[in-house]
Structures are given as C-alpha cells and as structure tokens.
Tab-separated table of C-alpha atoms and ligand atoms in Angstrom:
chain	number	residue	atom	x	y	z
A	1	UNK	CA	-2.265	7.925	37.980
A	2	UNK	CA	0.242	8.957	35.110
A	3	UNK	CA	1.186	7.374	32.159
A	4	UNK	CA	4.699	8.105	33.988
A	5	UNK	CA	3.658	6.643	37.114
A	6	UNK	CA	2.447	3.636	35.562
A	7	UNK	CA	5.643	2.861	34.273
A	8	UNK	CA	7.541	4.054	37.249
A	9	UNK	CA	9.291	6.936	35.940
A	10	UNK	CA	9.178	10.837	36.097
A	11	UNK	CA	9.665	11.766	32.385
A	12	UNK	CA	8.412	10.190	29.340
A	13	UNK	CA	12.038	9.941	28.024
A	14	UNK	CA	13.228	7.286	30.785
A	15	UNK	CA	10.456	5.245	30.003
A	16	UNK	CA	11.521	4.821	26.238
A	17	UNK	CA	14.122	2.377	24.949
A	18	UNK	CA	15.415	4.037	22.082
A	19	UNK	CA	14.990	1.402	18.946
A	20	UNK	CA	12.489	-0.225	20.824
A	21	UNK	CA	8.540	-0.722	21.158
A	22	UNK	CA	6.623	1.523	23.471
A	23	UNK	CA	6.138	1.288	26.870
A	24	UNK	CA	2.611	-1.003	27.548
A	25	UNK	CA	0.965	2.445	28.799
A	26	UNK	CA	1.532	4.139	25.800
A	27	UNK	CA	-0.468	1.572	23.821
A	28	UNK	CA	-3.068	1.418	26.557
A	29	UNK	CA	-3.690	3.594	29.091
A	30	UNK	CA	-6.300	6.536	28.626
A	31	UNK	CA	-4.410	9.316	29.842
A	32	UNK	CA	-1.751	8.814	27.072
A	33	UNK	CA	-4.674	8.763	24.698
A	34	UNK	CA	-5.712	11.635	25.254
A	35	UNK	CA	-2.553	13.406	25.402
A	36	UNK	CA	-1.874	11.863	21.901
A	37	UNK	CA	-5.102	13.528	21.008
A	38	UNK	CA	-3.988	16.811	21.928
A	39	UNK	CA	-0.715	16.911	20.484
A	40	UNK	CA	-0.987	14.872	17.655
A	41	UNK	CA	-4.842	15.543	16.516
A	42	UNK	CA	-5.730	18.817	17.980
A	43	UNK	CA	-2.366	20.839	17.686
A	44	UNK	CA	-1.003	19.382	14.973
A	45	UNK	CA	-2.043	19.392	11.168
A	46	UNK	CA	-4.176	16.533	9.628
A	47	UNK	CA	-5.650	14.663	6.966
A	48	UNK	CA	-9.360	14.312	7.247
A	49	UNK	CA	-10.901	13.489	3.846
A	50	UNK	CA	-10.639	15.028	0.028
A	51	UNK	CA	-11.432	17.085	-1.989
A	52	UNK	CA	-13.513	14.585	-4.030
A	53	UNK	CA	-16.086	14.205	-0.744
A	54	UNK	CA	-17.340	17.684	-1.560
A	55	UNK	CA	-16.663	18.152	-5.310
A	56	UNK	CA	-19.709	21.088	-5.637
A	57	UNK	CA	-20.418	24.075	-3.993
A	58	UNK	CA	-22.785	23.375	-1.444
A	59	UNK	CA	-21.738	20.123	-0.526
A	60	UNK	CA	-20.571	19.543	3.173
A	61	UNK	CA	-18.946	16.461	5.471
A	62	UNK	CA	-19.318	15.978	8.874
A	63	UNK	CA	-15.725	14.923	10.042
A	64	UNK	CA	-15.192	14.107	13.979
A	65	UNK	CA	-12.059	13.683	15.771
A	66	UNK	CA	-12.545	12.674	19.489
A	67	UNK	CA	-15.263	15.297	20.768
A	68	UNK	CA	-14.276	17.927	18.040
A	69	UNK	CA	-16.703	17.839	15.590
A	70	UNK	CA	-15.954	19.687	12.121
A	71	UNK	CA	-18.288	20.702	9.189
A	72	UNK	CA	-15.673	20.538	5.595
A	73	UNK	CA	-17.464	22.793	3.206
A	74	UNK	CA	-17.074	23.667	-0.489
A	75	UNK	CA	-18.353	27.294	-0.763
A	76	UNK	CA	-19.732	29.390	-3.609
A	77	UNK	CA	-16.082	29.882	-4.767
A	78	UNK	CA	-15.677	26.672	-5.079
A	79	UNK	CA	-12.806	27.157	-2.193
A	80	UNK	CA	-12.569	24.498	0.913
A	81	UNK	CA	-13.446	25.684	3.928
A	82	UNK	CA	-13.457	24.329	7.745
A	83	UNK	CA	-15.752	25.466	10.850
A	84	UNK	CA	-16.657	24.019	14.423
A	85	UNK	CA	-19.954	21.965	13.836
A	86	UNK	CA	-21.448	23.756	16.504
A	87	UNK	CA	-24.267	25.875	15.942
A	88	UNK	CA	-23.654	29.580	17.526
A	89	UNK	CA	-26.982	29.883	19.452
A	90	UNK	CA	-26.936	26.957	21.762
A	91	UNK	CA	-24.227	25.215	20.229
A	92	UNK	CA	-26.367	22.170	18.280
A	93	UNK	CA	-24.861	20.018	16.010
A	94	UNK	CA	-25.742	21.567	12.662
A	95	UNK	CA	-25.150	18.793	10.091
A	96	UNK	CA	-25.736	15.219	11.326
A	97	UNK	CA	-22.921	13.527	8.754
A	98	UNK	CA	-23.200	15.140	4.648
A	99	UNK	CA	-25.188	17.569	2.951
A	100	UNK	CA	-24.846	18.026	-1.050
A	101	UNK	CA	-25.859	21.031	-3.282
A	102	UNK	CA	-27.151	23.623	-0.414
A	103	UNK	CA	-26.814	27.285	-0.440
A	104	UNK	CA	-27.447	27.698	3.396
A	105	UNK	CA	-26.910	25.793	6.880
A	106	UNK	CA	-30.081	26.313	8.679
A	107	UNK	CA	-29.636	25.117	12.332
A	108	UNK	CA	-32.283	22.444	13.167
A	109	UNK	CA	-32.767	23.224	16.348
A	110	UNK	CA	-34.405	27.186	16.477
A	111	UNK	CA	-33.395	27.752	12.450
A	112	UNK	CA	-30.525	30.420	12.696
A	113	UNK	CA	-28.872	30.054	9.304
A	114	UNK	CA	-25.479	30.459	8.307
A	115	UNK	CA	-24.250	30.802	4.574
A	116	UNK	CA	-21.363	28.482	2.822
A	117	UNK	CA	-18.644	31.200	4.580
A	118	UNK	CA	-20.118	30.635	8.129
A	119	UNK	CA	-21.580	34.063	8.036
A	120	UNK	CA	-25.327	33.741	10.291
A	121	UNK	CA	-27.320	35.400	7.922
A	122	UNK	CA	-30.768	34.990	9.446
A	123	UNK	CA	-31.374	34.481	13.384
A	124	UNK	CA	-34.999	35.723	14.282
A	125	UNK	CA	-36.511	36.987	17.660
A	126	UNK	CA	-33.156	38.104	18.679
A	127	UNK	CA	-33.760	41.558	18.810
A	128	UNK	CA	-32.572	45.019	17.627
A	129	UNK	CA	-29.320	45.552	19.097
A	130	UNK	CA	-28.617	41.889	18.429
A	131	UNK	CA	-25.329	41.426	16.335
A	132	UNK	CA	-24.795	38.698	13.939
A	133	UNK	CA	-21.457	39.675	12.564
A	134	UNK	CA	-19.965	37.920	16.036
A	135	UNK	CA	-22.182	35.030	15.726
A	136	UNK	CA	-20.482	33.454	12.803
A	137	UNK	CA	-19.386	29.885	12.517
A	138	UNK	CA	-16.321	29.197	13.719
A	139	UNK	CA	-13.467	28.943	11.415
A	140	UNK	CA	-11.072	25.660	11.604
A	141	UNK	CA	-7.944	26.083	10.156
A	142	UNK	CA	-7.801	24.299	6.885
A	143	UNK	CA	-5.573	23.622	3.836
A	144	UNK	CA	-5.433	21.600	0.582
A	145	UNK	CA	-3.283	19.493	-1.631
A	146	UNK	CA	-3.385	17.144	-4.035
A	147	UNK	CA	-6.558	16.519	-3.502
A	148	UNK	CA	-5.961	15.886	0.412
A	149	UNK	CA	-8.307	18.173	3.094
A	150	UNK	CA	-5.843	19.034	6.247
A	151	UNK	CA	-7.097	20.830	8.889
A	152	UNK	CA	-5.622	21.949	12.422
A	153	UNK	CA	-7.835	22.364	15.328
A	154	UNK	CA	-5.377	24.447	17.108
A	155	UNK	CA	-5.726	28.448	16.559
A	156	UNK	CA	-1.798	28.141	16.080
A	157	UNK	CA	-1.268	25.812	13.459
A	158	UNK	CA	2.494	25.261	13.028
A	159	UNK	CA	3.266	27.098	9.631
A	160	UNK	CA	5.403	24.049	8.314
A	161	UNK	CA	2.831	22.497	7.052
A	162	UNK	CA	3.306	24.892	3.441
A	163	UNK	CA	6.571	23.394	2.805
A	164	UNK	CA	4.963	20.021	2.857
A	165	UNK	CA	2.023	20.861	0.856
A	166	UNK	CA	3.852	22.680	-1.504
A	167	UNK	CA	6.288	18.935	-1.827
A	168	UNK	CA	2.635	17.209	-2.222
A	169	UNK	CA	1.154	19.730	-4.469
A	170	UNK	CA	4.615	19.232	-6.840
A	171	UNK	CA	4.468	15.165	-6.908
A	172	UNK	CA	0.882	14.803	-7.174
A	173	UNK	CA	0.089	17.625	-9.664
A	174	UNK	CA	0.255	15.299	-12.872
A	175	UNK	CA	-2.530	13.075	-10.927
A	176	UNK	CA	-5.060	16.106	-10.897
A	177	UNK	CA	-6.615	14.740	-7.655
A	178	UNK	CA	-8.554	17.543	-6.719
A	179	UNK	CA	-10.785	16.579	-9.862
A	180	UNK	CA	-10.656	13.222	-8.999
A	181	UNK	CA	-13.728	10.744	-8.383
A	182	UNK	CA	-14.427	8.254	-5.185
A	183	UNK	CA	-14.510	5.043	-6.533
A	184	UNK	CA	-14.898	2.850	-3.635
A	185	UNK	CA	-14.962	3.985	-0.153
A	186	UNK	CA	-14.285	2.234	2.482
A	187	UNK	CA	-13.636	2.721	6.443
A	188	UNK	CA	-12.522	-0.366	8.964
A	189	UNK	CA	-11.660	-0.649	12.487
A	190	UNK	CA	-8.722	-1.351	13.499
A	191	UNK	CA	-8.750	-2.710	17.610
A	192	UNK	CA	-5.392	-1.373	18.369
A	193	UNK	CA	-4.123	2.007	19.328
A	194	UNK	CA	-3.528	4.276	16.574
A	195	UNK	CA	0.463	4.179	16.645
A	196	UNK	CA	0.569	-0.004	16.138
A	197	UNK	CA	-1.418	1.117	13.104
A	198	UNK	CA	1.138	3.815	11.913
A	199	UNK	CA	3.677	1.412	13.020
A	200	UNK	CA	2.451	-1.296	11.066
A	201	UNK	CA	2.562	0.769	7.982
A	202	UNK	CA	5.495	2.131	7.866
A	203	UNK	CA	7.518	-0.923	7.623
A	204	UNK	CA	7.314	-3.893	5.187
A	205	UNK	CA	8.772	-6.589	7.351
A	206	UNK	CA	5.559	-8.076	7.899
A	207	UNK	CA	4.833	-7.878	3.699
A	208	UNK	CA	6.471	-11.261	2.677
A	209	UNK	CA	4.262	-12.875	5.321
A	210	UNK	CA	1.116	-11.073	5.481
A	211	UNK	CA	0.452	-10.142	1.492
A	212	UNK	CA	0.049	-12.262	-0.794
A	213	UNK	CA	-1.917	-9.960	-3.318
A	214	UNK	CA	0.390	-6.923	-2.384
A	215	UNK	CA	3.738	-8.433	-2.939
A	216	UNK	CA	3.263	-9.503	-6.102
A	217	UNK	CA	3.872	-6.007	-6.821
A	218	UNK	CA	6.833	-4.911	-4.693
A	219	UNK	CA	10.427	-5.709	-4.685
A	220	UNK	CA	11.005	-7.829	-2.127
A	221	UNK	CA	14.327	-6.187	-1.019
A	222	UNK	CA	13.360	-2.393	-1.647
A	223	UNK	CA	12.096	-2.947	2.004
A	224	UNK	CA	15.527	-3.350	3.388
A	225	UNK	CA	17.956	-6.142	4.267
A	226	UNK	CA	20.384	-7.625	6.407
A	227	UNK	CA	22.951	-8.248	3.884
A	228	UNK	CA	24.076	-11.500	6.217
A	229	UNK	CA	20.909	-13.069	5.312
A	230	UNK	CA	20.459	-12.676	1.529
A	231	UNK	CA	22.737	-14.908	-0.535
A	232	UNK	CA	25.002	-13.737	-3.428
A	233	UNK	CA	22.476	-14.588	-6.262
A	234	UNK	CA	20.247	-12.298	-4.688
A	235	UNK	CA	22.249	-9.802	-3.345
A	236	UNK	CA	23.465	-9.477	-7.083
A	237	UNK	CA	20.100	-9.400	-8.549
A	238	UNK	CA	19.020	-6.560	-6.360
A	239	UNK	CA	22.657	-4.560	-7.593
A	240	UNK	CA	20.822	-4.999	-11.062
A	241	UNK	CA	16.883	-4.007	-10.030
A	242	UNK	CA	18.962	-1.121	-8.245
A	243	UNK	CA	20.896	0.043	-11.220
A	244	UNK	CA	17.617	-0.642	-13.629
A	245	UNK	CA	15.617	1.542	-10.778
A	246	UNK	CA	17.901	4.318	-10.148
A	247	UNK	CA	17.715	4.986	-14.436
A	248	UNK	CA	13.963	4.923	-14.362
A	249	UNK	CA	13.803	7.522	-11.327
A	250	UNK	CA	16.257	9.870	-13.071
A	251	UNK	CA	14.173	9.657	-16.047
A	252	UNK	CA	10.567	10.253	-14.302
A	253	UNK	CA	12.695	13.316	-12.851
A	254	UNK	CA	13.816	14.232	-16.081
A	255	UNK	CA	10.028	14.713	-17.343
A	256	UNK	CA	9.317	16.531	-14.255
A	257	UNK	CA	7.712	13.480	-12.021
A	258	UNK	CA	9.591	14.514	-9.006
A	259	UNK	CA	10.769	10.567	-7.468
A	260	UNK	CA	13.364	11.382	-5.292
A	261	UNK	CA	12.812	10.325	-1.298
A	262	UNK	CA	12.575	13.031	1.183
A	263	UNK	CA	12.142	12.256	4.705
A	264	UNK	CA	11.036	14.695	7.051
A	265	UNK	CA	11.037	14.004	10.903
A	266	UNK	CA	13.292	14.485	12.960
A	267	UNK	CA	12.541	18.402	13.966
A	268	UNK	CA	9.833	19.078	12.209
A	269	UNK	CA	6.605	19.872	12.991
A	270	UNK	CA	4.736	18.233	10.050
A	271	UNK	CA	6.503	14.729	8.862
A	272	UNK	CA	6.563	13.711	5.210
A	273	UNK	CA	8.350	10.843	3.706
A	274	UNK	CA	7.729	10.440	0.000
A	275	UNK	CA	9.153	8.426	-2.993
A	276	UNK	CA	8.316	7.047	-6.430
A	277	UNK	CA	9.268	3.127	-6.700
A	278	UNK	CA	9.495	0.892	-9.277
A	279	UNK	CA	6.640	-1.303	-9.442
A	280	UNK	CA	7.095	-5.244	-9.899
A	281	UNK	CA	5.325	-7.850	-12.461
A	282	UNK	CA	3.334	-5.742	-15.201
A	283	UNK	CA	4.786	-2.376	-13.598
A	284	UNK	CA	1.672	-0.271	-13.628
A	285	UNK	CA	-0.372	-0.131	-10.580
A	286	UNK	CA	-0.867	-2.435	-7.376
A	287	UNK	CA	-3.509	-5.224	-8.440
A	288	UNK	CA	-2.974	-8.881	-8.704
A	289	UNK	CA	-0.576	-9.040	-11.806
A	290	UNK	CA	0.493	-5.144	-11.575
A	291	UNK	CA	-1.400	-4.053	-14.684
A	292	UNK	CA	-3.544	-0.926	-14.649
A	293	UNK	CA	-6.751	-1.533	-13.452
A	294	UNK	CA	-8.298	2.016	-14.934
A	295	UNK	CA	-8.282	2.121	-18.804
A	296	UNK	CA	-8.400	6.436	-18.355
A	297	UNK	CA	-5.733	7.054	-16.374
A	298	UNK	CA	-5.373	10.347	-13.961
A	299	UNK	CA	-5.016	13.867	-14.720
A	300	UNK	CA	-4.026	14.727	-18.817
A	301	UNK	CA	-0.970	11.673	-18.168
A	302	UNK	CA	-0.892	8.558	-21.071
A	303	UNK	CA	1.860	7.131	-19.414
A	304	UNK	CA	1.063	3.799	-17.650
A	305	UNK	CA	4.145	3.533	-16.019
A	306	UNK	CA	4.460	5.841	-13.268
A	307	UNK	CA	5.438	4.113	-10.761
A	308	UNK	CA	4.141	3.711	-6.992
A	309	UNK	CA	4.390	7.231	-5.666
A	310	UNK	CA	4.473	6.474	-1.622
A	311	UNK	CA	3.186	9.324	0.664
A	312	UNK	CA	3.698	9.089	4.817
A	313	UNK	CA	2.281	11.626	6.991
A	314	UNK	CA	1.496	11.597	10.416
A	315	UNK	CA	-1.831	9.871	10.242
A	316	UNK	CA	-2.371	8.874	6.626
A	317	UNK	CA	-0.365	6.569	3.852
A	318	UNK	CA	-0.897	6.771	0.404
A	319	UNK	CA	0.046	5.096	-2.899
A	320	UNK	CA	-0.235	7.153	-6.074
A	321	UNK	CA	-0.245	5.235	-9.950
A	322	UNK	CA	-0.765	6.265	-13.196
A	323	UNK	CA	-4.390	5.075	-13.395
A	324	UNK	CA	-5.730	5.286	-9.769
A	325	UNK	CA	-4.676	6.847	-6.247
A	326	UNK	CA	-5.091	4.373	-2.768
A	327	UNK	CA	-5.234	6.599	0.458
A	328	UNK	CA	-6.141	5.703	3.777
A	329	UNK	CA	-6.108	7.701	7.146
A	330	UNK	CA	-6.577	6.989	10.323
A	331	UNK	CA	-8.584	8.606	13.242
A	332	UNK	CA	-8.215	7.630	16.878
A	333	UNK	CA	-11.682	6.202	18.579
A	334	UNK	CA	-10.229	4.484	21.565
A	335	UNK	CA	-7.051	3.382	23.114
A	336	UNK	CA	-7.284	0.569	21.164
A	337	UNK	CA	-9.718	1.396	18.795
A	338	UNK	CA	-8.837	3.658	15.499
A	339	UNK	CA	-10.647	4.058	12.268
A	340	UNK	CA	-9.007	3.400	9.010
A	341	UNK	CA	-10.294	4.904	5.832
A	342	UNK	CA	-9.340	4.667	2.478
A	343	UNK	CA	-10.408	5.620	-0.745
A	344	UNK	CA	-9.662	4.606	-4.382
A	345	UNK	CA	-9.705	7.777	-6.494
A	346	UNK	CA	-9.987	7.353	-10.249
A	347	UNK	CA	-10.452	10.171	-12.992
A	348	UNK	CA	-13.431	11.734	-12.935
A	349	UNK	CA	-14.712	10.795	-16.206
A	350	UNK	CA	-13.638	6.695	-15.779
A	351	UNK	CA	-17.249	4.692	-15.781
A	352	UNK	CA	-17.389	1.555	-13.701
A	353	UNK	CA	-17.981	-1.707	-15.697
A	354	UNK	CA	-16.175	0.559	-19.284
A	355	UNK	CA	-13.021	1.698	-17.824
A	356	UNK	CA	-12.570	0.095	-14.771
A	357	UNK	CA	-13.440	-3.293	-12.798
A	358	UNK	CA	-14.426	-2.497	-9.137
A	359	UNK	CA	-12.889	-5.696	-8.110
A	360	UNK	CA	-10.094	-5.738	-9.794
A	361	UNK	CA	-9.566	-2.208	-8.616
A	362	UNK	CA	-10.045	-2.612	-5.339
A	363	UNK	CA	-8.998	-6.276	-4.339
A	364	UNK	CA	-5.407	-5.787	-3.455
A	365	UNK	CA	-5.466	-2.795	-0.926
A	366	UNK	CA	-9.063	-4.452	0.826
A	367	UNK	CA	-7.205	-7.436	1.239
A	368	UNK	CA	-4.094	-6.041	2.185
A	369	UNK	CA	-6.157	-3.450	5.170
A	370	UNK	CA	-8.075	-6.485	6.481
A	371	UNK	CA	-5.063	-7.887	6.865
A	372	UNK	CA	-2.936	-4.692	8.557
A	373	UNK	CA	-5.864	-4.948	10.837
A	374	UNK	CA	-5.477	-8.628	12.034
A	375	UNK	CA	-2.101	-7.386	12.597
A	376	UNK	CA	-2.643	-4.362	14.692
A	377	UNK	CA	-5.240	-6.199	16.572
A	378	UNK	CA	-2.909	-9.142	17.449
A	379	UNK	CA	-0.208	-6.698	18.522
A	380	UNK	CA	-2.533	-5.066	20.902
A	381	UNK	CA	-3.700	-8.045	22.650
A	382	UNK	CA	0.039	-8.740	22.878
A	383	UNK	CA	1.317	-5.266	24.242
A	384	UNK	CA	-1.452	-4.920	26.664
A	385	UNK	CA	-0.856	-8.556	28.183
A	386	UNK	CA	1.572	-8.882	31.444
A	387	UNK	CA	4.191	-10.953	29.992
A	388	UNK	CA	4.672	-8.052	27.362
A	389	UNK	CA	7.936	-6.206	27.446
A	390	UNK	CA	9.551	-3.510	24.877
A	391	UNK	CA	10.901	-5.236	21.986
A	392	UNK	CA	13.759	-4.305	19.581
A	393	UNK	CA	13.223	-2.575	16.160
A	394	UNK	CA	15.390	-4.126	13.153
A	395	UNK	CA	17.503	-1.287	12.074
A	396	UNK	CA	17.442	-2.822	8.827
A	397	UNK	CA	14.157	-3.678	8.150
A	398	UNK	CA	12.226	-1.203	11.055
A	399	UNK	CA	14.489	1.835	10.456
A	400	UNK	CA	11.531	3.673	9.422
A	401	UNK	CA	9.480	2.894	12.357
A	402	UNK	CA	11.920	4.196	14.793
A	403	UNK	CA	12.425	7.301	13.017
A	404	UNK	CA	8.879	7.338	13.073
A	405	UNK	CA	8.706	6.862	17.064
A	406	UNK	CA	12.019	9.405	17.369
A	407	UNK	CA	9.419	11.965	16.089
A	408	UNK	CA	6.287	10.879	18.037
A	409	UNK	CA	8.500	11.179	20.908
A	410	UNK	CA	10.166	14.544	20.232
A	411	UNK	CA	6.821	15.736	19.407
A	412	UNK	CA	5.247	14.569	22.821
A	413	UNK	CA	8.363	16.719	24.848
A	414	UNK	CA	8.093	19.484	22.810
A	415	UNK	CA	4.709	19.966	24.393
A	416	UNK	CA	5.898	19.016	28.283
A	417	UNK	CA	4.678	15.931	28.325
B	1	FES	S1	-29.139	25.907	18.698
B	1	FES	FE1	-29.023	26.449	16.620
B	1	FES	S2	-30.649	27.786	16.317
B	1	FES	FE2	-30.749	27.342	18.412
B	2	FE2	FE1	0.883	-4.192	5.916
C-alpha cells in the first residue's frame, strides 16, 4: 500500500489542501517516512552537529541518520571532513560514537587502519598485488559555516547550498562560532514525526500559550496578527515598537550586522529564512529577564545588544545573541519519533560558575523544548486518530508554516514522488 493509496489518490498533490495540515499518512505511515528520508535526509543537505564537537585534530563523532552511519572528523589540517562509518574490509562499524586526540582509525574488527583523510594506511595479510589506494574511506560530502557541520549523503549534492552558507557565514561571522565552546548539551525525543516538529517551530502561535520563560523576551505581535483582533492601543503601540525596530535594524546594518529577513523556499533546493529581532525586557539574550547570561560575550564583539539573530533551515532552528548561540536540530528516528538536539555555545574562554550561570543559561530554551515536545507529541496522537481531518493554517499567524509545507511539497515532486 501507498501513501497515495492510503489516502485514495494517485498523486501526492491531490491529497494536499493547500494552507492546510497534512494528510494523516504523511504524519504516519512508514512508506512516507522513508521517502522523507530519502529526499529530505539523504539527497538533500543537512545539519548534523558543529564544529565545537570536534574542536582538535584527531577528534571524531559518530553521527547516524536512519541506517547511514557517518564518522565527522577534524584532520591534521585542522579541516572538517565526512566519510561512511563503514570500515572497507568487511564493512564494520569503525567508531562506536566519539574519539578525541587520535592520529589513526584502526578498525576493531581485523585492525586495517585508516589516517584522519580516510586514506587505509596499514591492512596486513592482504597480499602483494593488494591495493590500498581503492580501499579508502568513503568520502561524505561535507561543508561548514558558522560553526554548523552540513553534510549530504547524496554523491550529487545540490550546489545551492554555497549561497546559503555564504548568507550564514556573513551573519554569524561576528559570533566566531567555529571557536566556540559546548556549554550544555542536550538531545530529547520528540514522539511525533519530524515535520509537526519543524511545524511547530516555525510559527509562534502557540508562544503566548505555551512559554512562559520564552515570551518574556519576544514581542508579542512580531509573530503576526489579525489586525481585527488587536485593539487600537495595541495596534498603535506595535506602529511605535515597529518604527523603534526598523531604526535599530538599519543601524546593526550600518555596522555591518547584516539583520535584514531573507526567505528562501519556494524553488530552492536548500531553504533559509533568517533575521535579527529586537529582543524584549533587558534586550540582550533569551533568559528569564532578557539580560545576558555570559559576562564574555562571542567572537571579539562588546556589544550586548545584538539582537536575536533567527536561523531556519530545513531541519535545524537557531537563535544567535551577543553572549551565547541556542541551536537545535532534528533527526528522524521513527514516524513518530525524531531526536531534537541543541546546544548552547558560549566563547571559548567563558568559565562556568565566573562568567556564566549554567542555569541561568540554559533555563529558558530547556523549558521552552520540553515544552515544543508536549506539543508535537499531542499533535501526533491527534493526527494519527480517526476523527482527525486536515486543518486550516492562519495566514496570519501560520504563514510561515505553509510556506514551509509549499516547499516540503515541491521538494517531494521534484523527486516523483
Ligand atoms: S572489518 Fe575492518 S578490518 Fe576487517
Ligand atoms: Fe514553541
């Protein structure tokens, strides 16, 4: 059985309600999973850690994405490179989850050893003519910015992906990520399919009545209104935080701390949406009463007042202040099972307890991701029950997550499915 016969149609585009939630078998059924997989996880570039997971040469993560397993590896150049975690002899797993400081993989099953480029340098009792220049790891395709690892399973990668690191590597360059330091790490489940999650983040509808800690920080209205629902008071004092908002962007732009939205969907390969917004109460960073949280803030920047620096991309979100970075992605386990990560990146040379609180660091996005995930997991058990039905998107409030869908969808056809 299709996903298309399950829903009693012959192309995915029938079964679609444009503005509307997905079909129940998109959210549910396995065969759409793992045609999501392929397009959207093995064809397509993504984000699968930092470059703050393997900050010396030698170190190495273990990173798996449904039964692709991939070894990220800082070499002797200090570069970032990808291979297939596969060992070339007899194809063994060669590092169980992270290695640090190494100067060799040695395979554990027979000991063929490969050096930090994926050359095999040593495989014994293989004989004479035996020829270890085509028995080198092999090579995923891999990229960095900003501190973010992408890779692309697919030998093709689509070649759009250097006009959006290029837009990343611009905004994020004052934050010097890539020298960055993990300050708290932490990865959640999430029991709903991976596009509720993507869904849930990118709108805010839900903000006013899900968090507490993180509104306290956002302008209520920045998420978008229906103007027949906000009285005049309000509707005036948004002109002002507009006006007030609008300076402040043009002068972040003016000292070159590139604010200005971009949104990249519809026909594109590799989405982006990305702006800097004003943040509410003390203005700084997102934590309980917006103040910084980190005393040394990011990259060579004294400036406390940077803003929130928003980042979408296909399966990661991430929020960029002067004193500490929040970003999370997401990796498919199930139908209705993904894995969110996220990490709080501070500068390198911050010391826990001196410069920073942990807590006080930390509490607003935790909270906020346990509760995204009470979300996502009440929206499955509502999409995969009978009564459930397609419902509409507010183009006020939702526009986002039906451009969002637009390109899931357009992505999904321009691979015949
Ligand atoms: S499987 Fe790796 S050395 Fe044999
Ligand atoms: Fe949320």
């Amino acid at each position: 059985m299709t996903i298309f016969s399950q829903v009693n149609a012959s192309k995915l585009s029938d079964t679609v309600t444009p503005g509307h939630t997905l079909p129940a078998a998109l959210y549910i059924s396995d065969e759409a999973f793992q045609i999501d997989m392929d397009v959207f996880f093995f064809k397509s570039w993504i984000l699968v850690g930092f470059e703050a997971d393997i900050p010396e040469e030698g170190d190495a993560r273990v990173v798996d994405i449904g039964n692709a397993s991939v070894l990220l590896v800082r070499d002797d150049d200090e570069n970032v490179r990808a291979f297939h975690n596969s060992c070339r002899h007899r194809g063994s797993r060669l590092v169980e989850d992270r290695v640090e400081g190494i100067s060799r993989f040695v395979c554990p099953y027979h000991q063929w050893t490969y050096d930090l480029e994926g050359n095999l340098v040593h495989a014994p009792h293989m004989g004479q003519t035996f020829d270890k220049t085509c028995h080198s790891l092999r090579p995923v395709n891999v990229r960095t910015a900003g501190g973010m690892i992408f890779i692309c399973l697919a030998e093709d990668a689509p070649a759009d992906i250097d006009e959006v690191l290029a837009e990343l590597e611009t905004r994020l360059a004052p934050f010097d990520l890539s020298n960055a330091k993990i300050a708290f790490d932490q990865t959640i489940t999430e029991e709903g399919n991976w596009k509720l999650s993507v869904d849930n983040n990118r709108e805010c509808y839900h903000c006013e009545g899900s968090h507490p800690e993180l509104i306290n920080t956002f302008v209520g209205l920045d998420i978008g209104f229906d103007p027949e629902d906000v009285s005049a008071e309000e509707l005036r004092d948004y002109e002002r935080h507009c006006i007030d908002a609008a300076a402040q962007v043009a002068e972040w732009e003016a000292r070159g701390y590139v604010s200005h939205a971009i949104e990249r969907y519809d026909g594109h390969e590799t989405l982006l949406r990305t702006q800097r917004f004003v943040i509410s109460g003390a203005g700084e960073s997102h934590t309980l009463d917006g103040a910084a949280a980190v005393r040394k803030l990011l990259g060579e920047n004294t400036d406390p007042k940077l803003g929130d620096l928003h980042i979408h991309l296909s399966n990661a979100w991430h929020h960029a202040f002067a004193d500490h970075a929040v970003f999370s992605y997401l990796v498919p386990v199930s139908p209705t099972r993904t894995a969110l990560r996220t990490v709080w990146l501070v500068n390198k040379d911050a010391v826990e307890g001196v410069d920073y609180d942990l807590e006080k660091l930390t509490e607003v996005w935790i909270a906020t991701n346990q509760q995204d995930a009470d979300l996502v997991a009440l929206a499955q058990k509502g999409v995969q029950s009978f009564g459930y039905r397609p419902g509409p998107l507010s183009p006020f409030t939702e526009r986002t997550v039906a451009v969002n869908q637009e390109w899931y969808l357009e992505r999904l056809r321009a691979h015949g499915y």
